[in-house]
């Protein structure tokens, strides 16, 4: 089956509440390709490697979490950006990108999906004052020692998790925010949870974790943000009977 590009873009805009979410990049159709969409390739980031895979499998559109045109980036179409855009345009492939709308969505969001994969029970927002509020607080389905939790995260995500804390402590409550949200450990400290999980880690994160006693799990920016686009893509497959394939271009960070 095929769906028109405009129908697909409008549907996603509605579904993901794009108009209401302030972000640092455009969310929706970033690069326009063919008007009829039958095959969609999904990925975390619209890198050249993902575009090359999409071209190889004859995709009409690419659906990603990390697209282009970030606030503050250079507007010139040169170098890497030229090559990526040329590849898309010359193959008539559209690029649909959803950043914060795919982090915060209550069903297809990266945070909700990550919680499902890791067995975290969601209880509320991590940053209730946030516009939008990204990340959640909740608890483990079954309390476990921090070292076992680190092993569980590594196993589930297929990537060694960096863990800061005393492995023997039993963890019950946890907050999480996918991607590069290590700075939000401060909100996790305020929320009074036992542990905080995000994608990346910075030097100060270690000290905050040690001095606050909040156990920190750095589970990978890429690894924690793989599930939103997959859930959204599967949903579009059901709604429009289009073909959706998620291609995981490995990224150790
Ligand atoms: Zn991200």
Short mmCIF file of C-alpha atoms and ligand atoms in Angstrom, two decimals:
data_model
loop_
_atom_site.label_atom_id
_atom_site.label_comp_id
_atom_site.label_asym_id
_atom_site.label_seq_id
_atom_site.Cartn_x
_atom_site.Cartn_y
_atom_site.Cartn_z
CA UNK A 1 0.00 0.00 0.00
CA UNK A 2 1.04 3.59 -0.44
CA UNK A 3 0.14 6.75 1.41
CA UNK A 4 0.60 10.29 0.18
CA UNK A 5 3.45 12.17 1.78
CA UNK A 6 1.16 14.99 2.91
CA UNK A 7 -1.25 12.54 4.59
CA UNK A 8 1.65 10.89 6.39
CA UNK A 9 3.14 14.19 7.55
CA UNK A 10 -0.24 15.54 8.72
CA UNK A 11 -1.03 12.32 10.54
CA UNK A 12 2.29 12.36 12.40
CA UNK A 13 1.91 16.05 13.25
CA UNK A 14 -1.45 15.31 14.89
CA UNK A 15 -0.38 12.10 16.56
CA UNK A 16 2.78 13.62 18.03
CA UNK A 17 1.24 16.96 18.92
CA UNK A 18 4.06 18.67 17.01
CA UNK A 19 2.51 22.15 16.99
CA UNK A 20 2.44 22.35 20.78
CA UNK A 21 6.06 21.34 21.43
CA UNK A 22 8.84 23.93 21.44
CA UNK A 23 12.05 22.46 20.09
CA UNK A 24 15.44 23.37 18.66
CA UNK A 25 14.79 21.90 15.25
CA UNK A 26 11.87 21.64 12.84
CA UNK A 27 9.74 18.57 13.56
CA UNK A 28 8.04 16.93 10.60
CA UNK A 29 8.99 16.97 6.93
CA UNK A 30 12.57 18.28 6.79
CA UNK A 31 13.37 17.21 3.23
CA UNK A 32 10.67 16.60 0.63
CA UNK A 33 10.90 13.58 -1.66
CA UNK A 34 8.42 11.54 -3.66
CA UNK A 35 4.72 12.17 -3.01
CA UNK A 36 3.84 8.47 -2.74
CA UNK A 37 5.26 6.61 0.22
CA UNK A 38 5.32 2.85 0.28
CA UNK A 39 8.58 2.01 1.99
CA UNK A 40 9.84 3.79 5.12
CA UNK A 41 13.23 3.25 6.70
CA UNK A 42 13.59 4.23 10.35
CA UNK A 43 16.71 5.05 12.33
CA UNK A 44 17.94 7.09 15.27
CA UNK A 45 19.96 9.62 13.27
CA UNK A 46 19.79 10.71 9.61
CA UNK A 47 23.47 9.98 9.07
CA UNK A 48 25.00 9.25 5.66
CA UNK A 49 25.18 5.55 6.57
CA UNK A 50 21.42 5.44 7.21
CA UNK A 51 20.70 7.32 3.97
CA UNK A 52 22.91 4.89 2.03
CA UNK A 53 21.02 1.92 3.51
CA UNK A 54 17.70 3.60 2.67
CA UNK A 55 18.81 4.14 -0.94
CA UNK A 56 19.96 0.51 -1.17
CA UNK A 57 16.56 -0.80 -0.10
CA UNK A 58 14.56 1.61 -2.25
CA UNK A 59 12.98 3.63 0.54
CA UNK A 60 10.60 6.51 -0.21
CA UNK A 61 11.02 8.12 3.19
CA UNK A 62 13.32 8.05 6.19
CA UNK A 63 11.91 8.47 9.70
CA UNK A 64 14.34 9.56 12.42
CA UNK A 65 14.69 11.06 15.88
CA UNK A 66 17.77 13.15 15.06
CA UNK A 67 17.27 15.05 11.82
CA UNK A 68 18.85 18.28 10.59
CA UNK A 69 18.65 22.07 10.86
CA UNK A 70 19.39 22.41 14.59
CA UNK A 71 19.15 25.84 16.12
CA UNK A 72 22.57 27.49 16.03
CA UNK A 73 24.06 25.21 13.38
CA UNK A 74 25.68 26.76 10.33
CA UNK A 75 23.06 27.31 7.60
CA UNK A 76 25.47 26.69 4.70
CA UNK A 77 24.85 23.59 2.59
CA UNK A 78 28.44 22.39 2.34
CA UNK A 79 30.52 19.33 3.22
CA UNK A 80 28.69 16.57 5.13
CA UNK A 81 25.38 18.40 4.95
CA UNK A 82 25.65 18.86 1.16
CA UNK A 83 26.38 15.17 0.70
CA UNK A 84 23.48 14.05 2.88
CA UNK A 85 20.99 16.43 1.23
CA UNK A 86 22.23 15.56 -2.25
CA UNK A 87 21.79 11.85 -1.53
CA UNK A 88 18.22 12.39 -0.31
CA UNK A 89 17.17 14.79 -3.06
CA UNK A 90 18.73 12.88 -5.93
CA UNK A 91 16.90 9.72 -4.82
CA UNK A 92 13.61 11.50 -4.11
CA UNK A 93 13.67 10.30 -0.48
CA UNK A 94 11.81 12.36 2.13
CA UNK A 95 13.22 12.95 5.58
CA UNK A 96 10.74 13.03 8.45
CA UNK A 97 12.33 13.93 11.77
CA UNK A 98 10.73 14.12 15.22
CA UNK A 99 12.94 15.15 18.09
CA UNK A 100 11.21 16.16 21.36
CA UNK A 101 7.79 14.97 20.11
CA UNK A 102 9.29 11.46 19.97
CA UNK A 103 10.95 11.83 23.38
CA UNK A 104 7.79 12.79 25.25
CA UNK A 105 4.95 10.92 23.52
CA UNK A 106 2.92 8.86 26.03
CA UNK A 107 2.80 5.82 23.75
CA UNK A 108 5.52 6.06 21.10
CA UNK A 109 7.97 8.19 23.10
CA UNK A 110 11.57 7.16 23.70
CA UNK A 111 11.10 7.45 27.46
CA UNK A 112 7.92 5.39 27.67
CA UNK A 113 9.33 2.79 25.29
CA UNK A 114 12.62 2.54 27.17
CA UNK A 115 10.70 1.99 30.40
CA UNK A 116 8.78 -0.86 28.74
CA UNK A 117 11.98 -2.51 27.58
CA UNK A 118 13.69 -2.18 30.95
CA UNK A 119 10.66 -3.04 33.08
CA UNK A 120 10.33 0.34 34.81
CA UNK A 121 6.89 1.31 36.10
CA UNK A 122 6.12 4.90 35.18
CA UNK A 123 4.71 7.11 37.93
CA UNK A 124 5.08 10.68 36.67
CA UNK A 125 7.18 13.35 34.97
CA UNK A 126 10.79 13.95 35.99
CA UNK A 127 10.55 17.68 35.41
CA UNK A 128 6.92 18.75 35.95
CA UNK A 129 7.83 22.39 35.20
CA UNK A 130 9.48 21.51 31.87
CA UNK A 131 7.92 22.79 28.64
CA UNK A 132 7.63 20.06 27.50
CA UNK A 133 8.43 17.80 30.42
CA UNK A 134 10.94 15.20 29.26
CA UNK A 135 11.83 12.13 31.28
CA UNK A 136 9.98 10.23 33.96
CA UNK A 137 10.10 8.98 37.50
CA UNK A 138 8.92 5.56 38.56
CA UNK A 139 10.11 2.32 40.08
CA UNK A 140 11.53 -1.03 39.19
CA UNK A 141 9.02 -3.82 38.77
CA UNK A 142 11.16 -5.75 41.23
CA UNK A 143 13.75 -4.01 43.48
CA UNK A 144 17.28 -5.22 42.75
CA UNK A 145 20.89 -4.52 43.62
CA UNK A 146 22.43 -1.69 41.62
CA UNK A 147 25.03 -4.04 40.12
CA UNK A 148 22.27 -6.39 38.90
CA UNK A 149 20.38 -3.44 37.47
CA UNK A 150 23.50 -2.33 35.56
CA UNK A 151 23.83 -5.86 34.15
CA UNK A 152 20.13 -5.94 33.22
CA UNK A 153 20.43 -2.60 31.40
CA UNK A 154 23.56 -3.74 29.54
CA UNK A 155 21.89 -7.02 28.55
CA UNK A 156 18.66 -5.43 27.39
CA UNK A 157 20.27 -2.62 25.39
CA UNK A 158 23.16 -4.70 24.06
CA UNK A 159 25.71 -2.16 25.22
CA UNK A 160 27.85 -1.97 28.36
CA UNK A 161 26.27 0.54 30.73
CA UNK A 162 28.55 2.88 32.72
CA UNK A 163 27.50 2.75 36.36
CA UNK A 164 28.40 5.14 39.18
CA UNK A 165 27.53 4.02 42.70
CA UNK A 166 27.78 1.18 45.18
CA UNK A 167 26.64 -1.99 43.44
CA UNK A 168 25.34 -3.64 46.61
CA UNK A 169 22.65 -1.03 47.30
CA UNK A 170 19.11 -2.13 46.46
CA UNK A 171 17.38 0.16 43.97
CA UNK A 172 13.63 0.64 44.11
CA UNK A 173 12.80 4.07 42.69
CA UNK A 174 14.35 5.38 39.49
CA UNK A 175 14.15 8.36 37.15
CA UNK A 176 15.16 8.28 33.52
CA UNK A 177 15.54 10.52 30.49
CA UNK A 178 16.92 9.24 27.19
CA UNK A 179 19.70 10.88 25.19
CA UNK A 180 22.08 13.51 26.50
CA UNK A 181 20.12 14.31 29.65
CA UNK A 182 22.86 13.63 32.20
CA UNK A 183 22.37 17.22 33.44
CA UNK A 184 18.91 16.27 34.63
CA UNK A 185 20.48 14.22 37.41
CA UNK A 186 19.82 17.39 39.45
CA UNK A 187 16.07 16.90 38.97
CA UNK A 188 16.45 13.24 39.91
CA UNK A 189 18.21 14.30 43.12
CA UNK A 190 15.33 16.70 43.87
CA UNK A 191 12.80 13.98 43.10
CA UNK A 192 14.41 11.87 45.82
CA UNK A 193 14.78 8.71 43.71
CA UNK A 194 17.40 6.02 44.34
CA UNK A 195 18.77 6.06 40.80
CA UNK A 196 18.87 7.99 37.56
CA UNK A 197 19.42 6.68 34.05
CA UNK A 198 20.26 8.67 30.94
CA UNK A 199 22.19 8.16 27.73
CA UNK A 200 25.43 10.06 28.16
CA UNK A 201 27.71 10.98 31.05
CA UNK A 202 29.93 14.01 31.73
CA UNK A 203 32.70 14.53 34.23
CA UNK A 204 30.50 16.45 36.72
CA UNK A 205 27.81 13.73 36.59
CA UNK A 206 30.13 11.42 38.50
CA UNK A 207 30.57 13.87 41.36
CA UNK A 208 26.88 14.69 41.58
CA UNK A 209 26.07 10.99 41.71
CA UNK A 210 28.66 10.30 44.40
CA UNK A 211 27.83 13.31 46.54
CA UNK A 212 24.05 13.04 46.29
CA UNK A 213 23.99 9.27 46.65
CA UNK A 214 21.82 8.93 43.51
CA UNK A 215 23.11 5.94 41.54
CA UNK A 216 23.81 6.88 37.93
CA UNK A 217 23.46 4.67 34.89
CA UNK A 218 24.76 5.94 31.55
CA UNK A 219 23.14 3.55 29.10
CA UNK A 220 24.05 5.20 25.75
CA UNK A 221 22.50 8.12 23.88
CA UNK A 222 21.90 6.01 20.79
CA UNK A 223 20.97 2.88 22.74
CA UNK A 224 18.31 4.66 24.83
CA UNK A 225 16.78 6.41 21.82
CA UNK A 226 16.23 3.44 19.51
CA UNK A 227 12.73 2.52 20.63
CA UNK A 228 10.53 5.56 19.94
CA UNK A 229 11.04 5.58 16.18
CA UNK A 230 10.56 1.80 16.07
CA UNK A 231 7.23 2.06 17.88
CA UNK A 232 6.11 4.97 15.70
CA UNK A 233 7.16 3.17 12.51
CA UNK A 234 5.29 0.00 13.49
CA UNK A 235 2.23 2.12 14.20
CA UNK A 236 2.42 3.77 10.75
CA UNK A 237 2.78 0.31 9.23
CA UNK A 238 -0.47 -0.73 10.91
CA UNK A 239 -2.38 2.43 10.02
CA UNK A 240 -1.30 2.72 6.38
CA UNK A 241 -0.13 -0.79 5.54
CA UNK A 242 3.18 0.67 4.37
CA UNK A 243 6.47 -1.15 4.71
CA UNK A 244 8.63 -0.11 7.69
CA UNK A 245 12.17 -1.29 8.42
CA UNK A 246 14.25 -0.02 11.32
CA UNK A 247 17.96 0.05 10.54
CA UNK A 248 20.24 0.24 13.56
CA UNK A 249 23.43 2.03 12.55
CA UNK A 250 25.62 1.19 15.53
CA UNK A 251 26.86 4.09 17.64
CA UNK A 252 28.84 3.39 20.82
CA UNK A 253 27.86 6.73 22.40
ZN1 LIG B 1 19.00 12.43 21.19
#
